[in-house]
Amino acid sequence: MIPIDCFSEIKTKSNKLILYLENLISFKDLTWQQHFGFDVIFLDNSWIQKELALNEINKIHRIKQLGLLRVKFKSFYDWHVDDYRQSCINCLVSKEHNSYCLFGEHKDKWYHDNIIELKYKPYTYYLFNNQKKHAVMNLDKRDRYLLSLYFQEETSYEILLKKLKSSLINK
């Protein structure tokens, strides 16, 4: 397994949305819903037009829904492949945070090997392969926040990588 099989960096950085979400998470009275083991707040899709990177992606492959995901502090979201999503776009909202997004191959009953870490850069979007085994470990004393999305049409990472590569993917 190599990193490009698991994730790819999008060239265009966040220009407004991550700043908005950083402010949003400072409020304590947010209403979270359960969504595949995560806490989520679904966001207004008007951000697809307002956020340059999302607008560019949407022109190539339509976005269906944006969500802010929360992983509680001192927790581990176990190794899995997504049941529904084949691929997505993610951007970590939390900064200077002791958390890890890992990809790996199941070796046997006890082990995963060929571990690859997605080291999120601030304000950076990533095309994410939800069909490669991955896990999230949050060792921080604070919750971890991530912007993630669903596409209108579920499409494999490999196909989306080809569609986005010429104009949006950092090589």
XYZ file of N, CA and C in Angstrom, residues 20-154:
405
model
N -14.995 29.425 9.446
C -16.364 29.389 9.959
C -16.537 28.226 10.943
N -16.042 27.043 10.578
C -16.198 25.860 11.432
C -15.383 25.982 12.719
N -14.198 26.594 12.635
C -13.409 26.826 13.856
C -14.201 27.681 14.841
N -14.893 28.664 14.335
C -15.731 29.508 15.185
C -16.949 28.718 15.694
N -17.569 27.943 14.823
C -18.761 27.171 15.187
C -18.488 26.220 16.350
N -17.356 25.525 16.329
C -17.081 24.526 17.373
C -16.776 25.164 18.722
N -16.590 26.460 18.747
C -16.369 27.134 20.030
C -17.666 27.253 20.828
N -18.818 27.053 20.190
C -20.103 27.102 20.887
C -20.380 25.758 21.543
N -20.869 25.780 22.743
C -21.094 24.541 23.506
C -22.474 23.939 23.272
N -23.422 24.696 22.749
C -24.802 24.224 22.643
C -25.164 23.714 21.239
N -24.219 23.105 20.563
C -24.483 22.572 19.227
C -25.307 21.290 19.318
N -26.146 21.062 18.315
C -26.981 19.860 18.271
C -26.351 18.856 17.320
N -25.834 17.774 17.888
C -25.152 16.737 17.124
C -26.113 15.575 16.885
N -25.939 14.904 15.741
C -26.689 13.694 15.418
C -25.695 12.538 15.310
N -26.186 11.319 15.515
C -25.354 10.126 15.318
C -25.351 9.760 13.833
N -24.167 9.424 13.317
C -24.034 9.083 11.905
C -22.856 8.115 11.758
N -23.152 6.818 11.628
C -22.125 5.785 11.463
C -21.049 5.864 12.550
N -21.467 6.042 13.788
C -20.532 6.069 14.906
C -19.903 7.417 15.175
N -20.092 8.365 14.292
C -19.601 9.724 14.496
C -20.743 10.599 14.992
N -20.381 11.701 15.622
C -21.325 12.785 15.841
C -21.198 13.689 14.619
N -22.325 14.193 14.117
C -22.288 15.028 12.912
C -23.260 16.192 13.026
N -22.877 17.288 12.416
C -23.765 18.406 12.139
C -23.733 18.576 10.631
N -24.907 18.453 10.000
C -24.967 18.660 8.556
C -24.961 20.159 8.283
N -24.183 20.560 7.284
C -23.976 21.974 6.973
C -24.815 22.396 5.779
N -25.071 23.674 5.715
C -25.820 24.253 4.605
C -25.013 24.086 3.316
N -25.664 23.554 2.292
C -24.975 23.313 1.015
C -24.609 24.590 0.261
N -25.039 25.749 0.753
C -24.609 26.997 0.109
C -23.086 27.159 0.198
N -22.454 26.438 1.136
C -20.999 26.483 1.256
C -20.310 25.901 0.020
N -21.003 25.058 -0.722
C -20.410 24.481 -1.935
C -20.081 25.592 -2.938
N -20.912 26.608 -2.990
C -20.669 27.731 -3.903
C -19.714 28.756 -3.294
N -19.763 28.926 -1.981
C -18.952 29.958 -1.314
C -17.497 29.549 -1.110
N -17.246 28.250 -0.994
C -15.893 27.748 -0.727
C -15.254 27.339 -2.047
N -14.195 28.031 -2.451
C -13.592 27.859 -3.768
C -13.252 26.404 -4.088
N -12.589 25.699 -3.182
C -12.192 24.304 -3.448
C -13.422 23.430 -3.691
N -14.447 23.590 -2.861
C -15.655 22.773 -3.022
C -16.378 23.107 -4.318
N -16.384 24.376 -4.679
C -17.000 24.795 -5.939
C -16.281 24.146 -7.118
N -14.956 24.140 -7.087
C -14.173 23.518 -8.164
C -14.447 22.014 -8.242
N -14.473 21.350 -7.087
C -14.737 19.911 -7.048
C -16.141 19.619 -7.557
N -17.101 20.423 -7.120
C -18.505 20.235 -7.497
C -18.713 20.347 -9.008
N -17.935 21.172 -9.668
C -18.030 21.301 -11.131
C -17.572 20.022 -11.833
N -16.681 19.281 -11.193
C -16.160 18.041 -11.777
C -16.988 16.834 -11.353
N -17.408 16.814 -10.094
C -18.215 15.699 -9.569
C -19.123 16.261 -8.476
N -20.421 16.221 -8.699
C -21.403 16.889 -7.837
C -21.351 16.422 -6.384
N -21.391 17.408 -5.488
C -21.418 17.169 -4.046
C -22.872 17.130 -3.588
N -23.176 16.173 -2.722
C -24.536 16.012 -2.199
C -24.708 16.686 -0.836
N -23.782 16.440 0.089
C -23.969 16.898 1.469
C -22.633 17.138 2.153
N -22.570 18.200 2.944
C -21.414 18.523 3.766
C -21.736 18.239 5.222
N -20.739 17.782 5.971
C -20.958 17.549 7.386
C -19.712 17.822 8.205
N -19.932 18.281 9.426
C -18.865 18.444 10.397
C -18.916 17.223 11.308
N -17.837 16.430 11.319
C -17.771 15.214 12.130
C -16.971 15.481 13.396
N -17.414 14.857 14.483
C -16.706 14.980 15.757
C -16.324 13.590 16.252
N -15.057 13.447 16.631
C -14.576 12.241 17.298
C -14.191 12.670 18.706
N -14.792 12.051 19.683
C -14.562 12.415 21.085
C -13.090 12.249 21.472
N -12.665 13.026 22.466
C -11.295 12.940 22.969
C -11.041 11.560 23.575
N -9.769 11.151 23.555
C -9.324 9.861 24.107
C -10.160 8.703 23.560
N -10.291 8.640 22.229
C -11.103 7.580 21.621
C -10.433 7.040 20.361
N -10.945 5.905 19.917
C -10.418 5.230 18.726
C -11.592 4.752 17.888
N -11.653 5.210 16.646
C -12.664 4.760 15.691
C -12.022 3.600 14.930
N -12.494 2.405 15.174
C -11.821 1.167 14.808
C -11.621 1.003 13.298
N -10.697 0.105 12.953
C -10.381 -0.219 11.559
C -11.648 -0.622 10.814
N -11.824 -0.051 9.618
C -13.027 -0.347 8.830
C -12.845 0.142 7.393
N -13.719 -0.309 6.527
C -13.979 0.332 5.240
C -15.429 0.788 5.310
N -15.746 1.880 4.664
C -17.105 2.408 4.728
C -18.072 1.500 3.990
N -19.238 1.315 4.558
C -20.286 0.522 3.908
C -20.855 1.264 2.706
N -21.027 2.562 2.855
C -21.736 3.328 1.830
C -20.800 4.165 0.956
N -19.947 4.954 1.581
C -19.119 5.875 0.788
C -17.933 5.143 0.169
N -17.741 5.359 -1.126
C -16.570 4.808 -1.804
C -15.381 5.763 -1.683
N -15.682 7.055 -1.724
C -14.654 8.083 -1.628
C -15.312 9.356 -1.128
N -14.489 10.266 -0.637
C -15.024 11.537 -0.153
C -13.917 12.582 -0.179
N -14.254 13.768 0.252
C -13.283 14.836 0.454
C -13.321 15.177 1.941
N -12.140 15.258 2.574
C -12.034 15.597 3.986
C -11.096 16.778 4.176
N -11.346 17.535 5.247
C -10.440 18.602 5.674
C -10.498 18.660 7.195
N -9.373 18.485 7.846
C -9.321 18.514 9.305
C -9.494 19.949 9.795
N -10.426 20.136 10.706
C -10.678 21.455 11.295
C -9.775 21.659 12.510
N -9.588 20.628 13.309
C -8.749 20.708 14.513
C -7.291 20.937 14.121
N -6.638 21.817 14.866
C -5.231 22.121 14.601
C -4.403 21.846 15.844
N -3.097 21.580 15.632
C -2.194 21.266 16.744
C -2.870 20.261 17.667
N -3.214 19.147 17.082
C -4.072 18.157 17.720
C -3.372 16.810 17.732
N -3.482 16.083 18.830
C -2.859 14.775 18.972
C -3.843 13.692 18.507
N -4.015 13.616 17.191
C -4.910 12.610 16.615
C -4.311 12.105 15.311
N -4.775 10.925 14.906
C -4.173 10.258 13.753
C -5.251 9.649 12.875
N -5.063 9.798 11.578
C -5.863 9.085 10.593
C -4.914 8.080 9.939
N -5.221 6.792 10.102
C -4.318 5.735 9.664
C -4.977 4.847 8.623
N -4.196 4.389 7.685
C -4.595 3.366 6.725
C -3.697 2.163 6.967
N -4.231 0.972 6.774
C -3.421 -0.217 6.971
C -4.071 -1.443 6.360
N -3.300 -2.499 6.303
C -3.784 -3.762 5.757
C -3.940 -4.760 6.890
N -5.036 -5.475 6.869
C -5.314 -6.488 7.882
C -4.385 -7.674 7.630
N -3.547 -7.989 8.629
C -2.589 -9.078 8.478
C -3.147 -10.379 9.047
N -3.621 -10.310 10.276
C -4.207 -11.487 10.922
C -5.101 -11.009 12.061
N -5.474 -11.923 12.917
C -6.402 -11.617 13.999
C -5.942 -10.448 14.878
N -4.644 -10.256 15.021
C -4.110 -9.259 15.939
C -3.472 -8.054 15.277
N -3.078 -8.178 14.032
C -2.228 -7.148 13.445
C -2.805 -6.511 12.192
N -2.453 -5.214 12.068
C -2.539 -4.496 10.801
C -1.098 -4.098 10.493
N -0.731 -4.142 9.232
C 0.612 -3.688 8.878
C 0.542 -2.777 7.669
N 1.712 -2.375 7.169
C 1.810 -1.389 6.095
C 1.025 -0.128 6.447
N 1.180 0.334 7.676
C 0.442 1.498 8.176
C 0.936 2.767 7.481
N -0.029 3.565 7.035
C 0.237 4.865 6.417
C -0.584 5.892 7.186
N 0.041 7.012 7.538
C -0.685 8.083 8.214
C -0.997 9.205 7.240
N -2.238 9.665 7.258
C -2.601 10.893 6.555
C -2.346 12.032 7.541
N -1.261 12.772 7.307
C -0.918 13.910 8.159
C -1.572 15.146 7.552
N -2.743 15.467 8.052
C -3.500 16.598 7.521
C -2.725 17.901 7.678
N -2.668 18.666 6.603
C -2.113 20.012 6.647
C -3.267 20.980 6.900
N -3.006 22.088 7.597
C -4.080 23.058 7.863
C -4.712 23.583 6.570
N -6.029 23.730 6.603
C -6.812 24.314 5.504
C -6.691 23.541 4.195
N -6.348 22.266 4.296
C -6.096 21.460 3.103
C -7.134 20.353 2.973
N -7.695 20.253 1.773
C -8.667 19.207 1.446
C -7.934 17.991 0.866
N -8.504 16.826 1.132
C -7.945 15.576 0.615
C -9.043 14.725 0.014
N -8.765 14.171 -1.165
C -9.592 13.096 -1.690
C -9.223 11.862 -0.879
N -10.225 11.157 -0.362
C -10.025 10.113 0.642
C -10.636 8.816 0.128
N -9.873 7.736 0.177
C -10.347 6.434 -0.286
C -10.999 5.683 0.875
N -12.324 5.725 0.932
C -13.076 5.096 2.016
C -13.091 3.576 1.916
N -12.587 3.025 0.819
C -12.589 1.575 0.637
C -11.256 0.928 0.994
N -10.311 1.712 1.456
C -9.083 1.188 2.057
C -9.304 1.181 3.570
N -8.842 0.133 4.215
C -9.041 0.016 5.658
C -8.388 1.207 6.350
N -9.169 1.887 7.205
C -8.676 3.071 7.901
C -9.253 3.140 9.311
N -8.623 3.970 10.137
C -9.029 4.157 11.526
C -8.649 5.574 11.953
N -9.306 6.054 13.021
C -8.993 7.364 13.575
C -8.743 7.203 15.062
N -7.593 7.711 15.510
C -7.233 7.663 16.927
C -7.098 9.098 17.420
N -7.893 9.440 18.429
C -7.827 10.770 19.014
C -7.290 10.657 20.429
N -6.021 10.969 20.602
C -5.375 10.890 21.909
C -5.367 12.235 22.636
N -5.972 13.212 22.016
C -5.965 14.562 22.569
C -6.916 14.674 23.762
N -6.800 15.781 24.475
C -7.717 16.086 25.583
C -8.935 16.851 25.080
N -8.974 17.075 23.762
C -10.087 17.791 23.128
C -10.684 16.919 22.030
N -11.941 17.193 21.697
C -12.576 16.496 20.591
C -11.877 16.853 19.279
N -12.009 15.980 18.300
C -11.415 16.155 16.969
C -12.537 16.477 15.987
N -12.339 17.487 15.130
C -13.363 17.923 14.185
C -12.826 17.838 12.756
N -13.689 17.340 11.880
C -13.317 17.119 10.481
C -14.487 17.479 9.587
N -14.209 18.239 8.535
C -15.213 18.468 7.501
C -15.149 17.290 6.541
N -16.305 16.723 6.215
C -16.364 15.614 5.269
C -17.610 15.774 4.418
N -17.645 15.091 3.283
C -18.793 15.248 2.389
C -19.180 13.938 1.731
N -20.399 13.951 1.214
C -20.917 12.890 0.349
C -21.043 13.459 -1.050
N -20.766 12.618 -2.037
C -21.011 12.991 -3.425
C -22.419 12.566 -3.833
N -22.974 13.252 -4.840
C -24.297 12.891 -5.367
C -24.303 11.442 -5.835
N -23.250 11.064 -6.531
C -23.132 9.705 -7.061
C -21.869 9.072 -6.470
N -22.063 7.981 -5.741
C -20.911 7.283 -5.165
C -20.027 6.763 -6.297
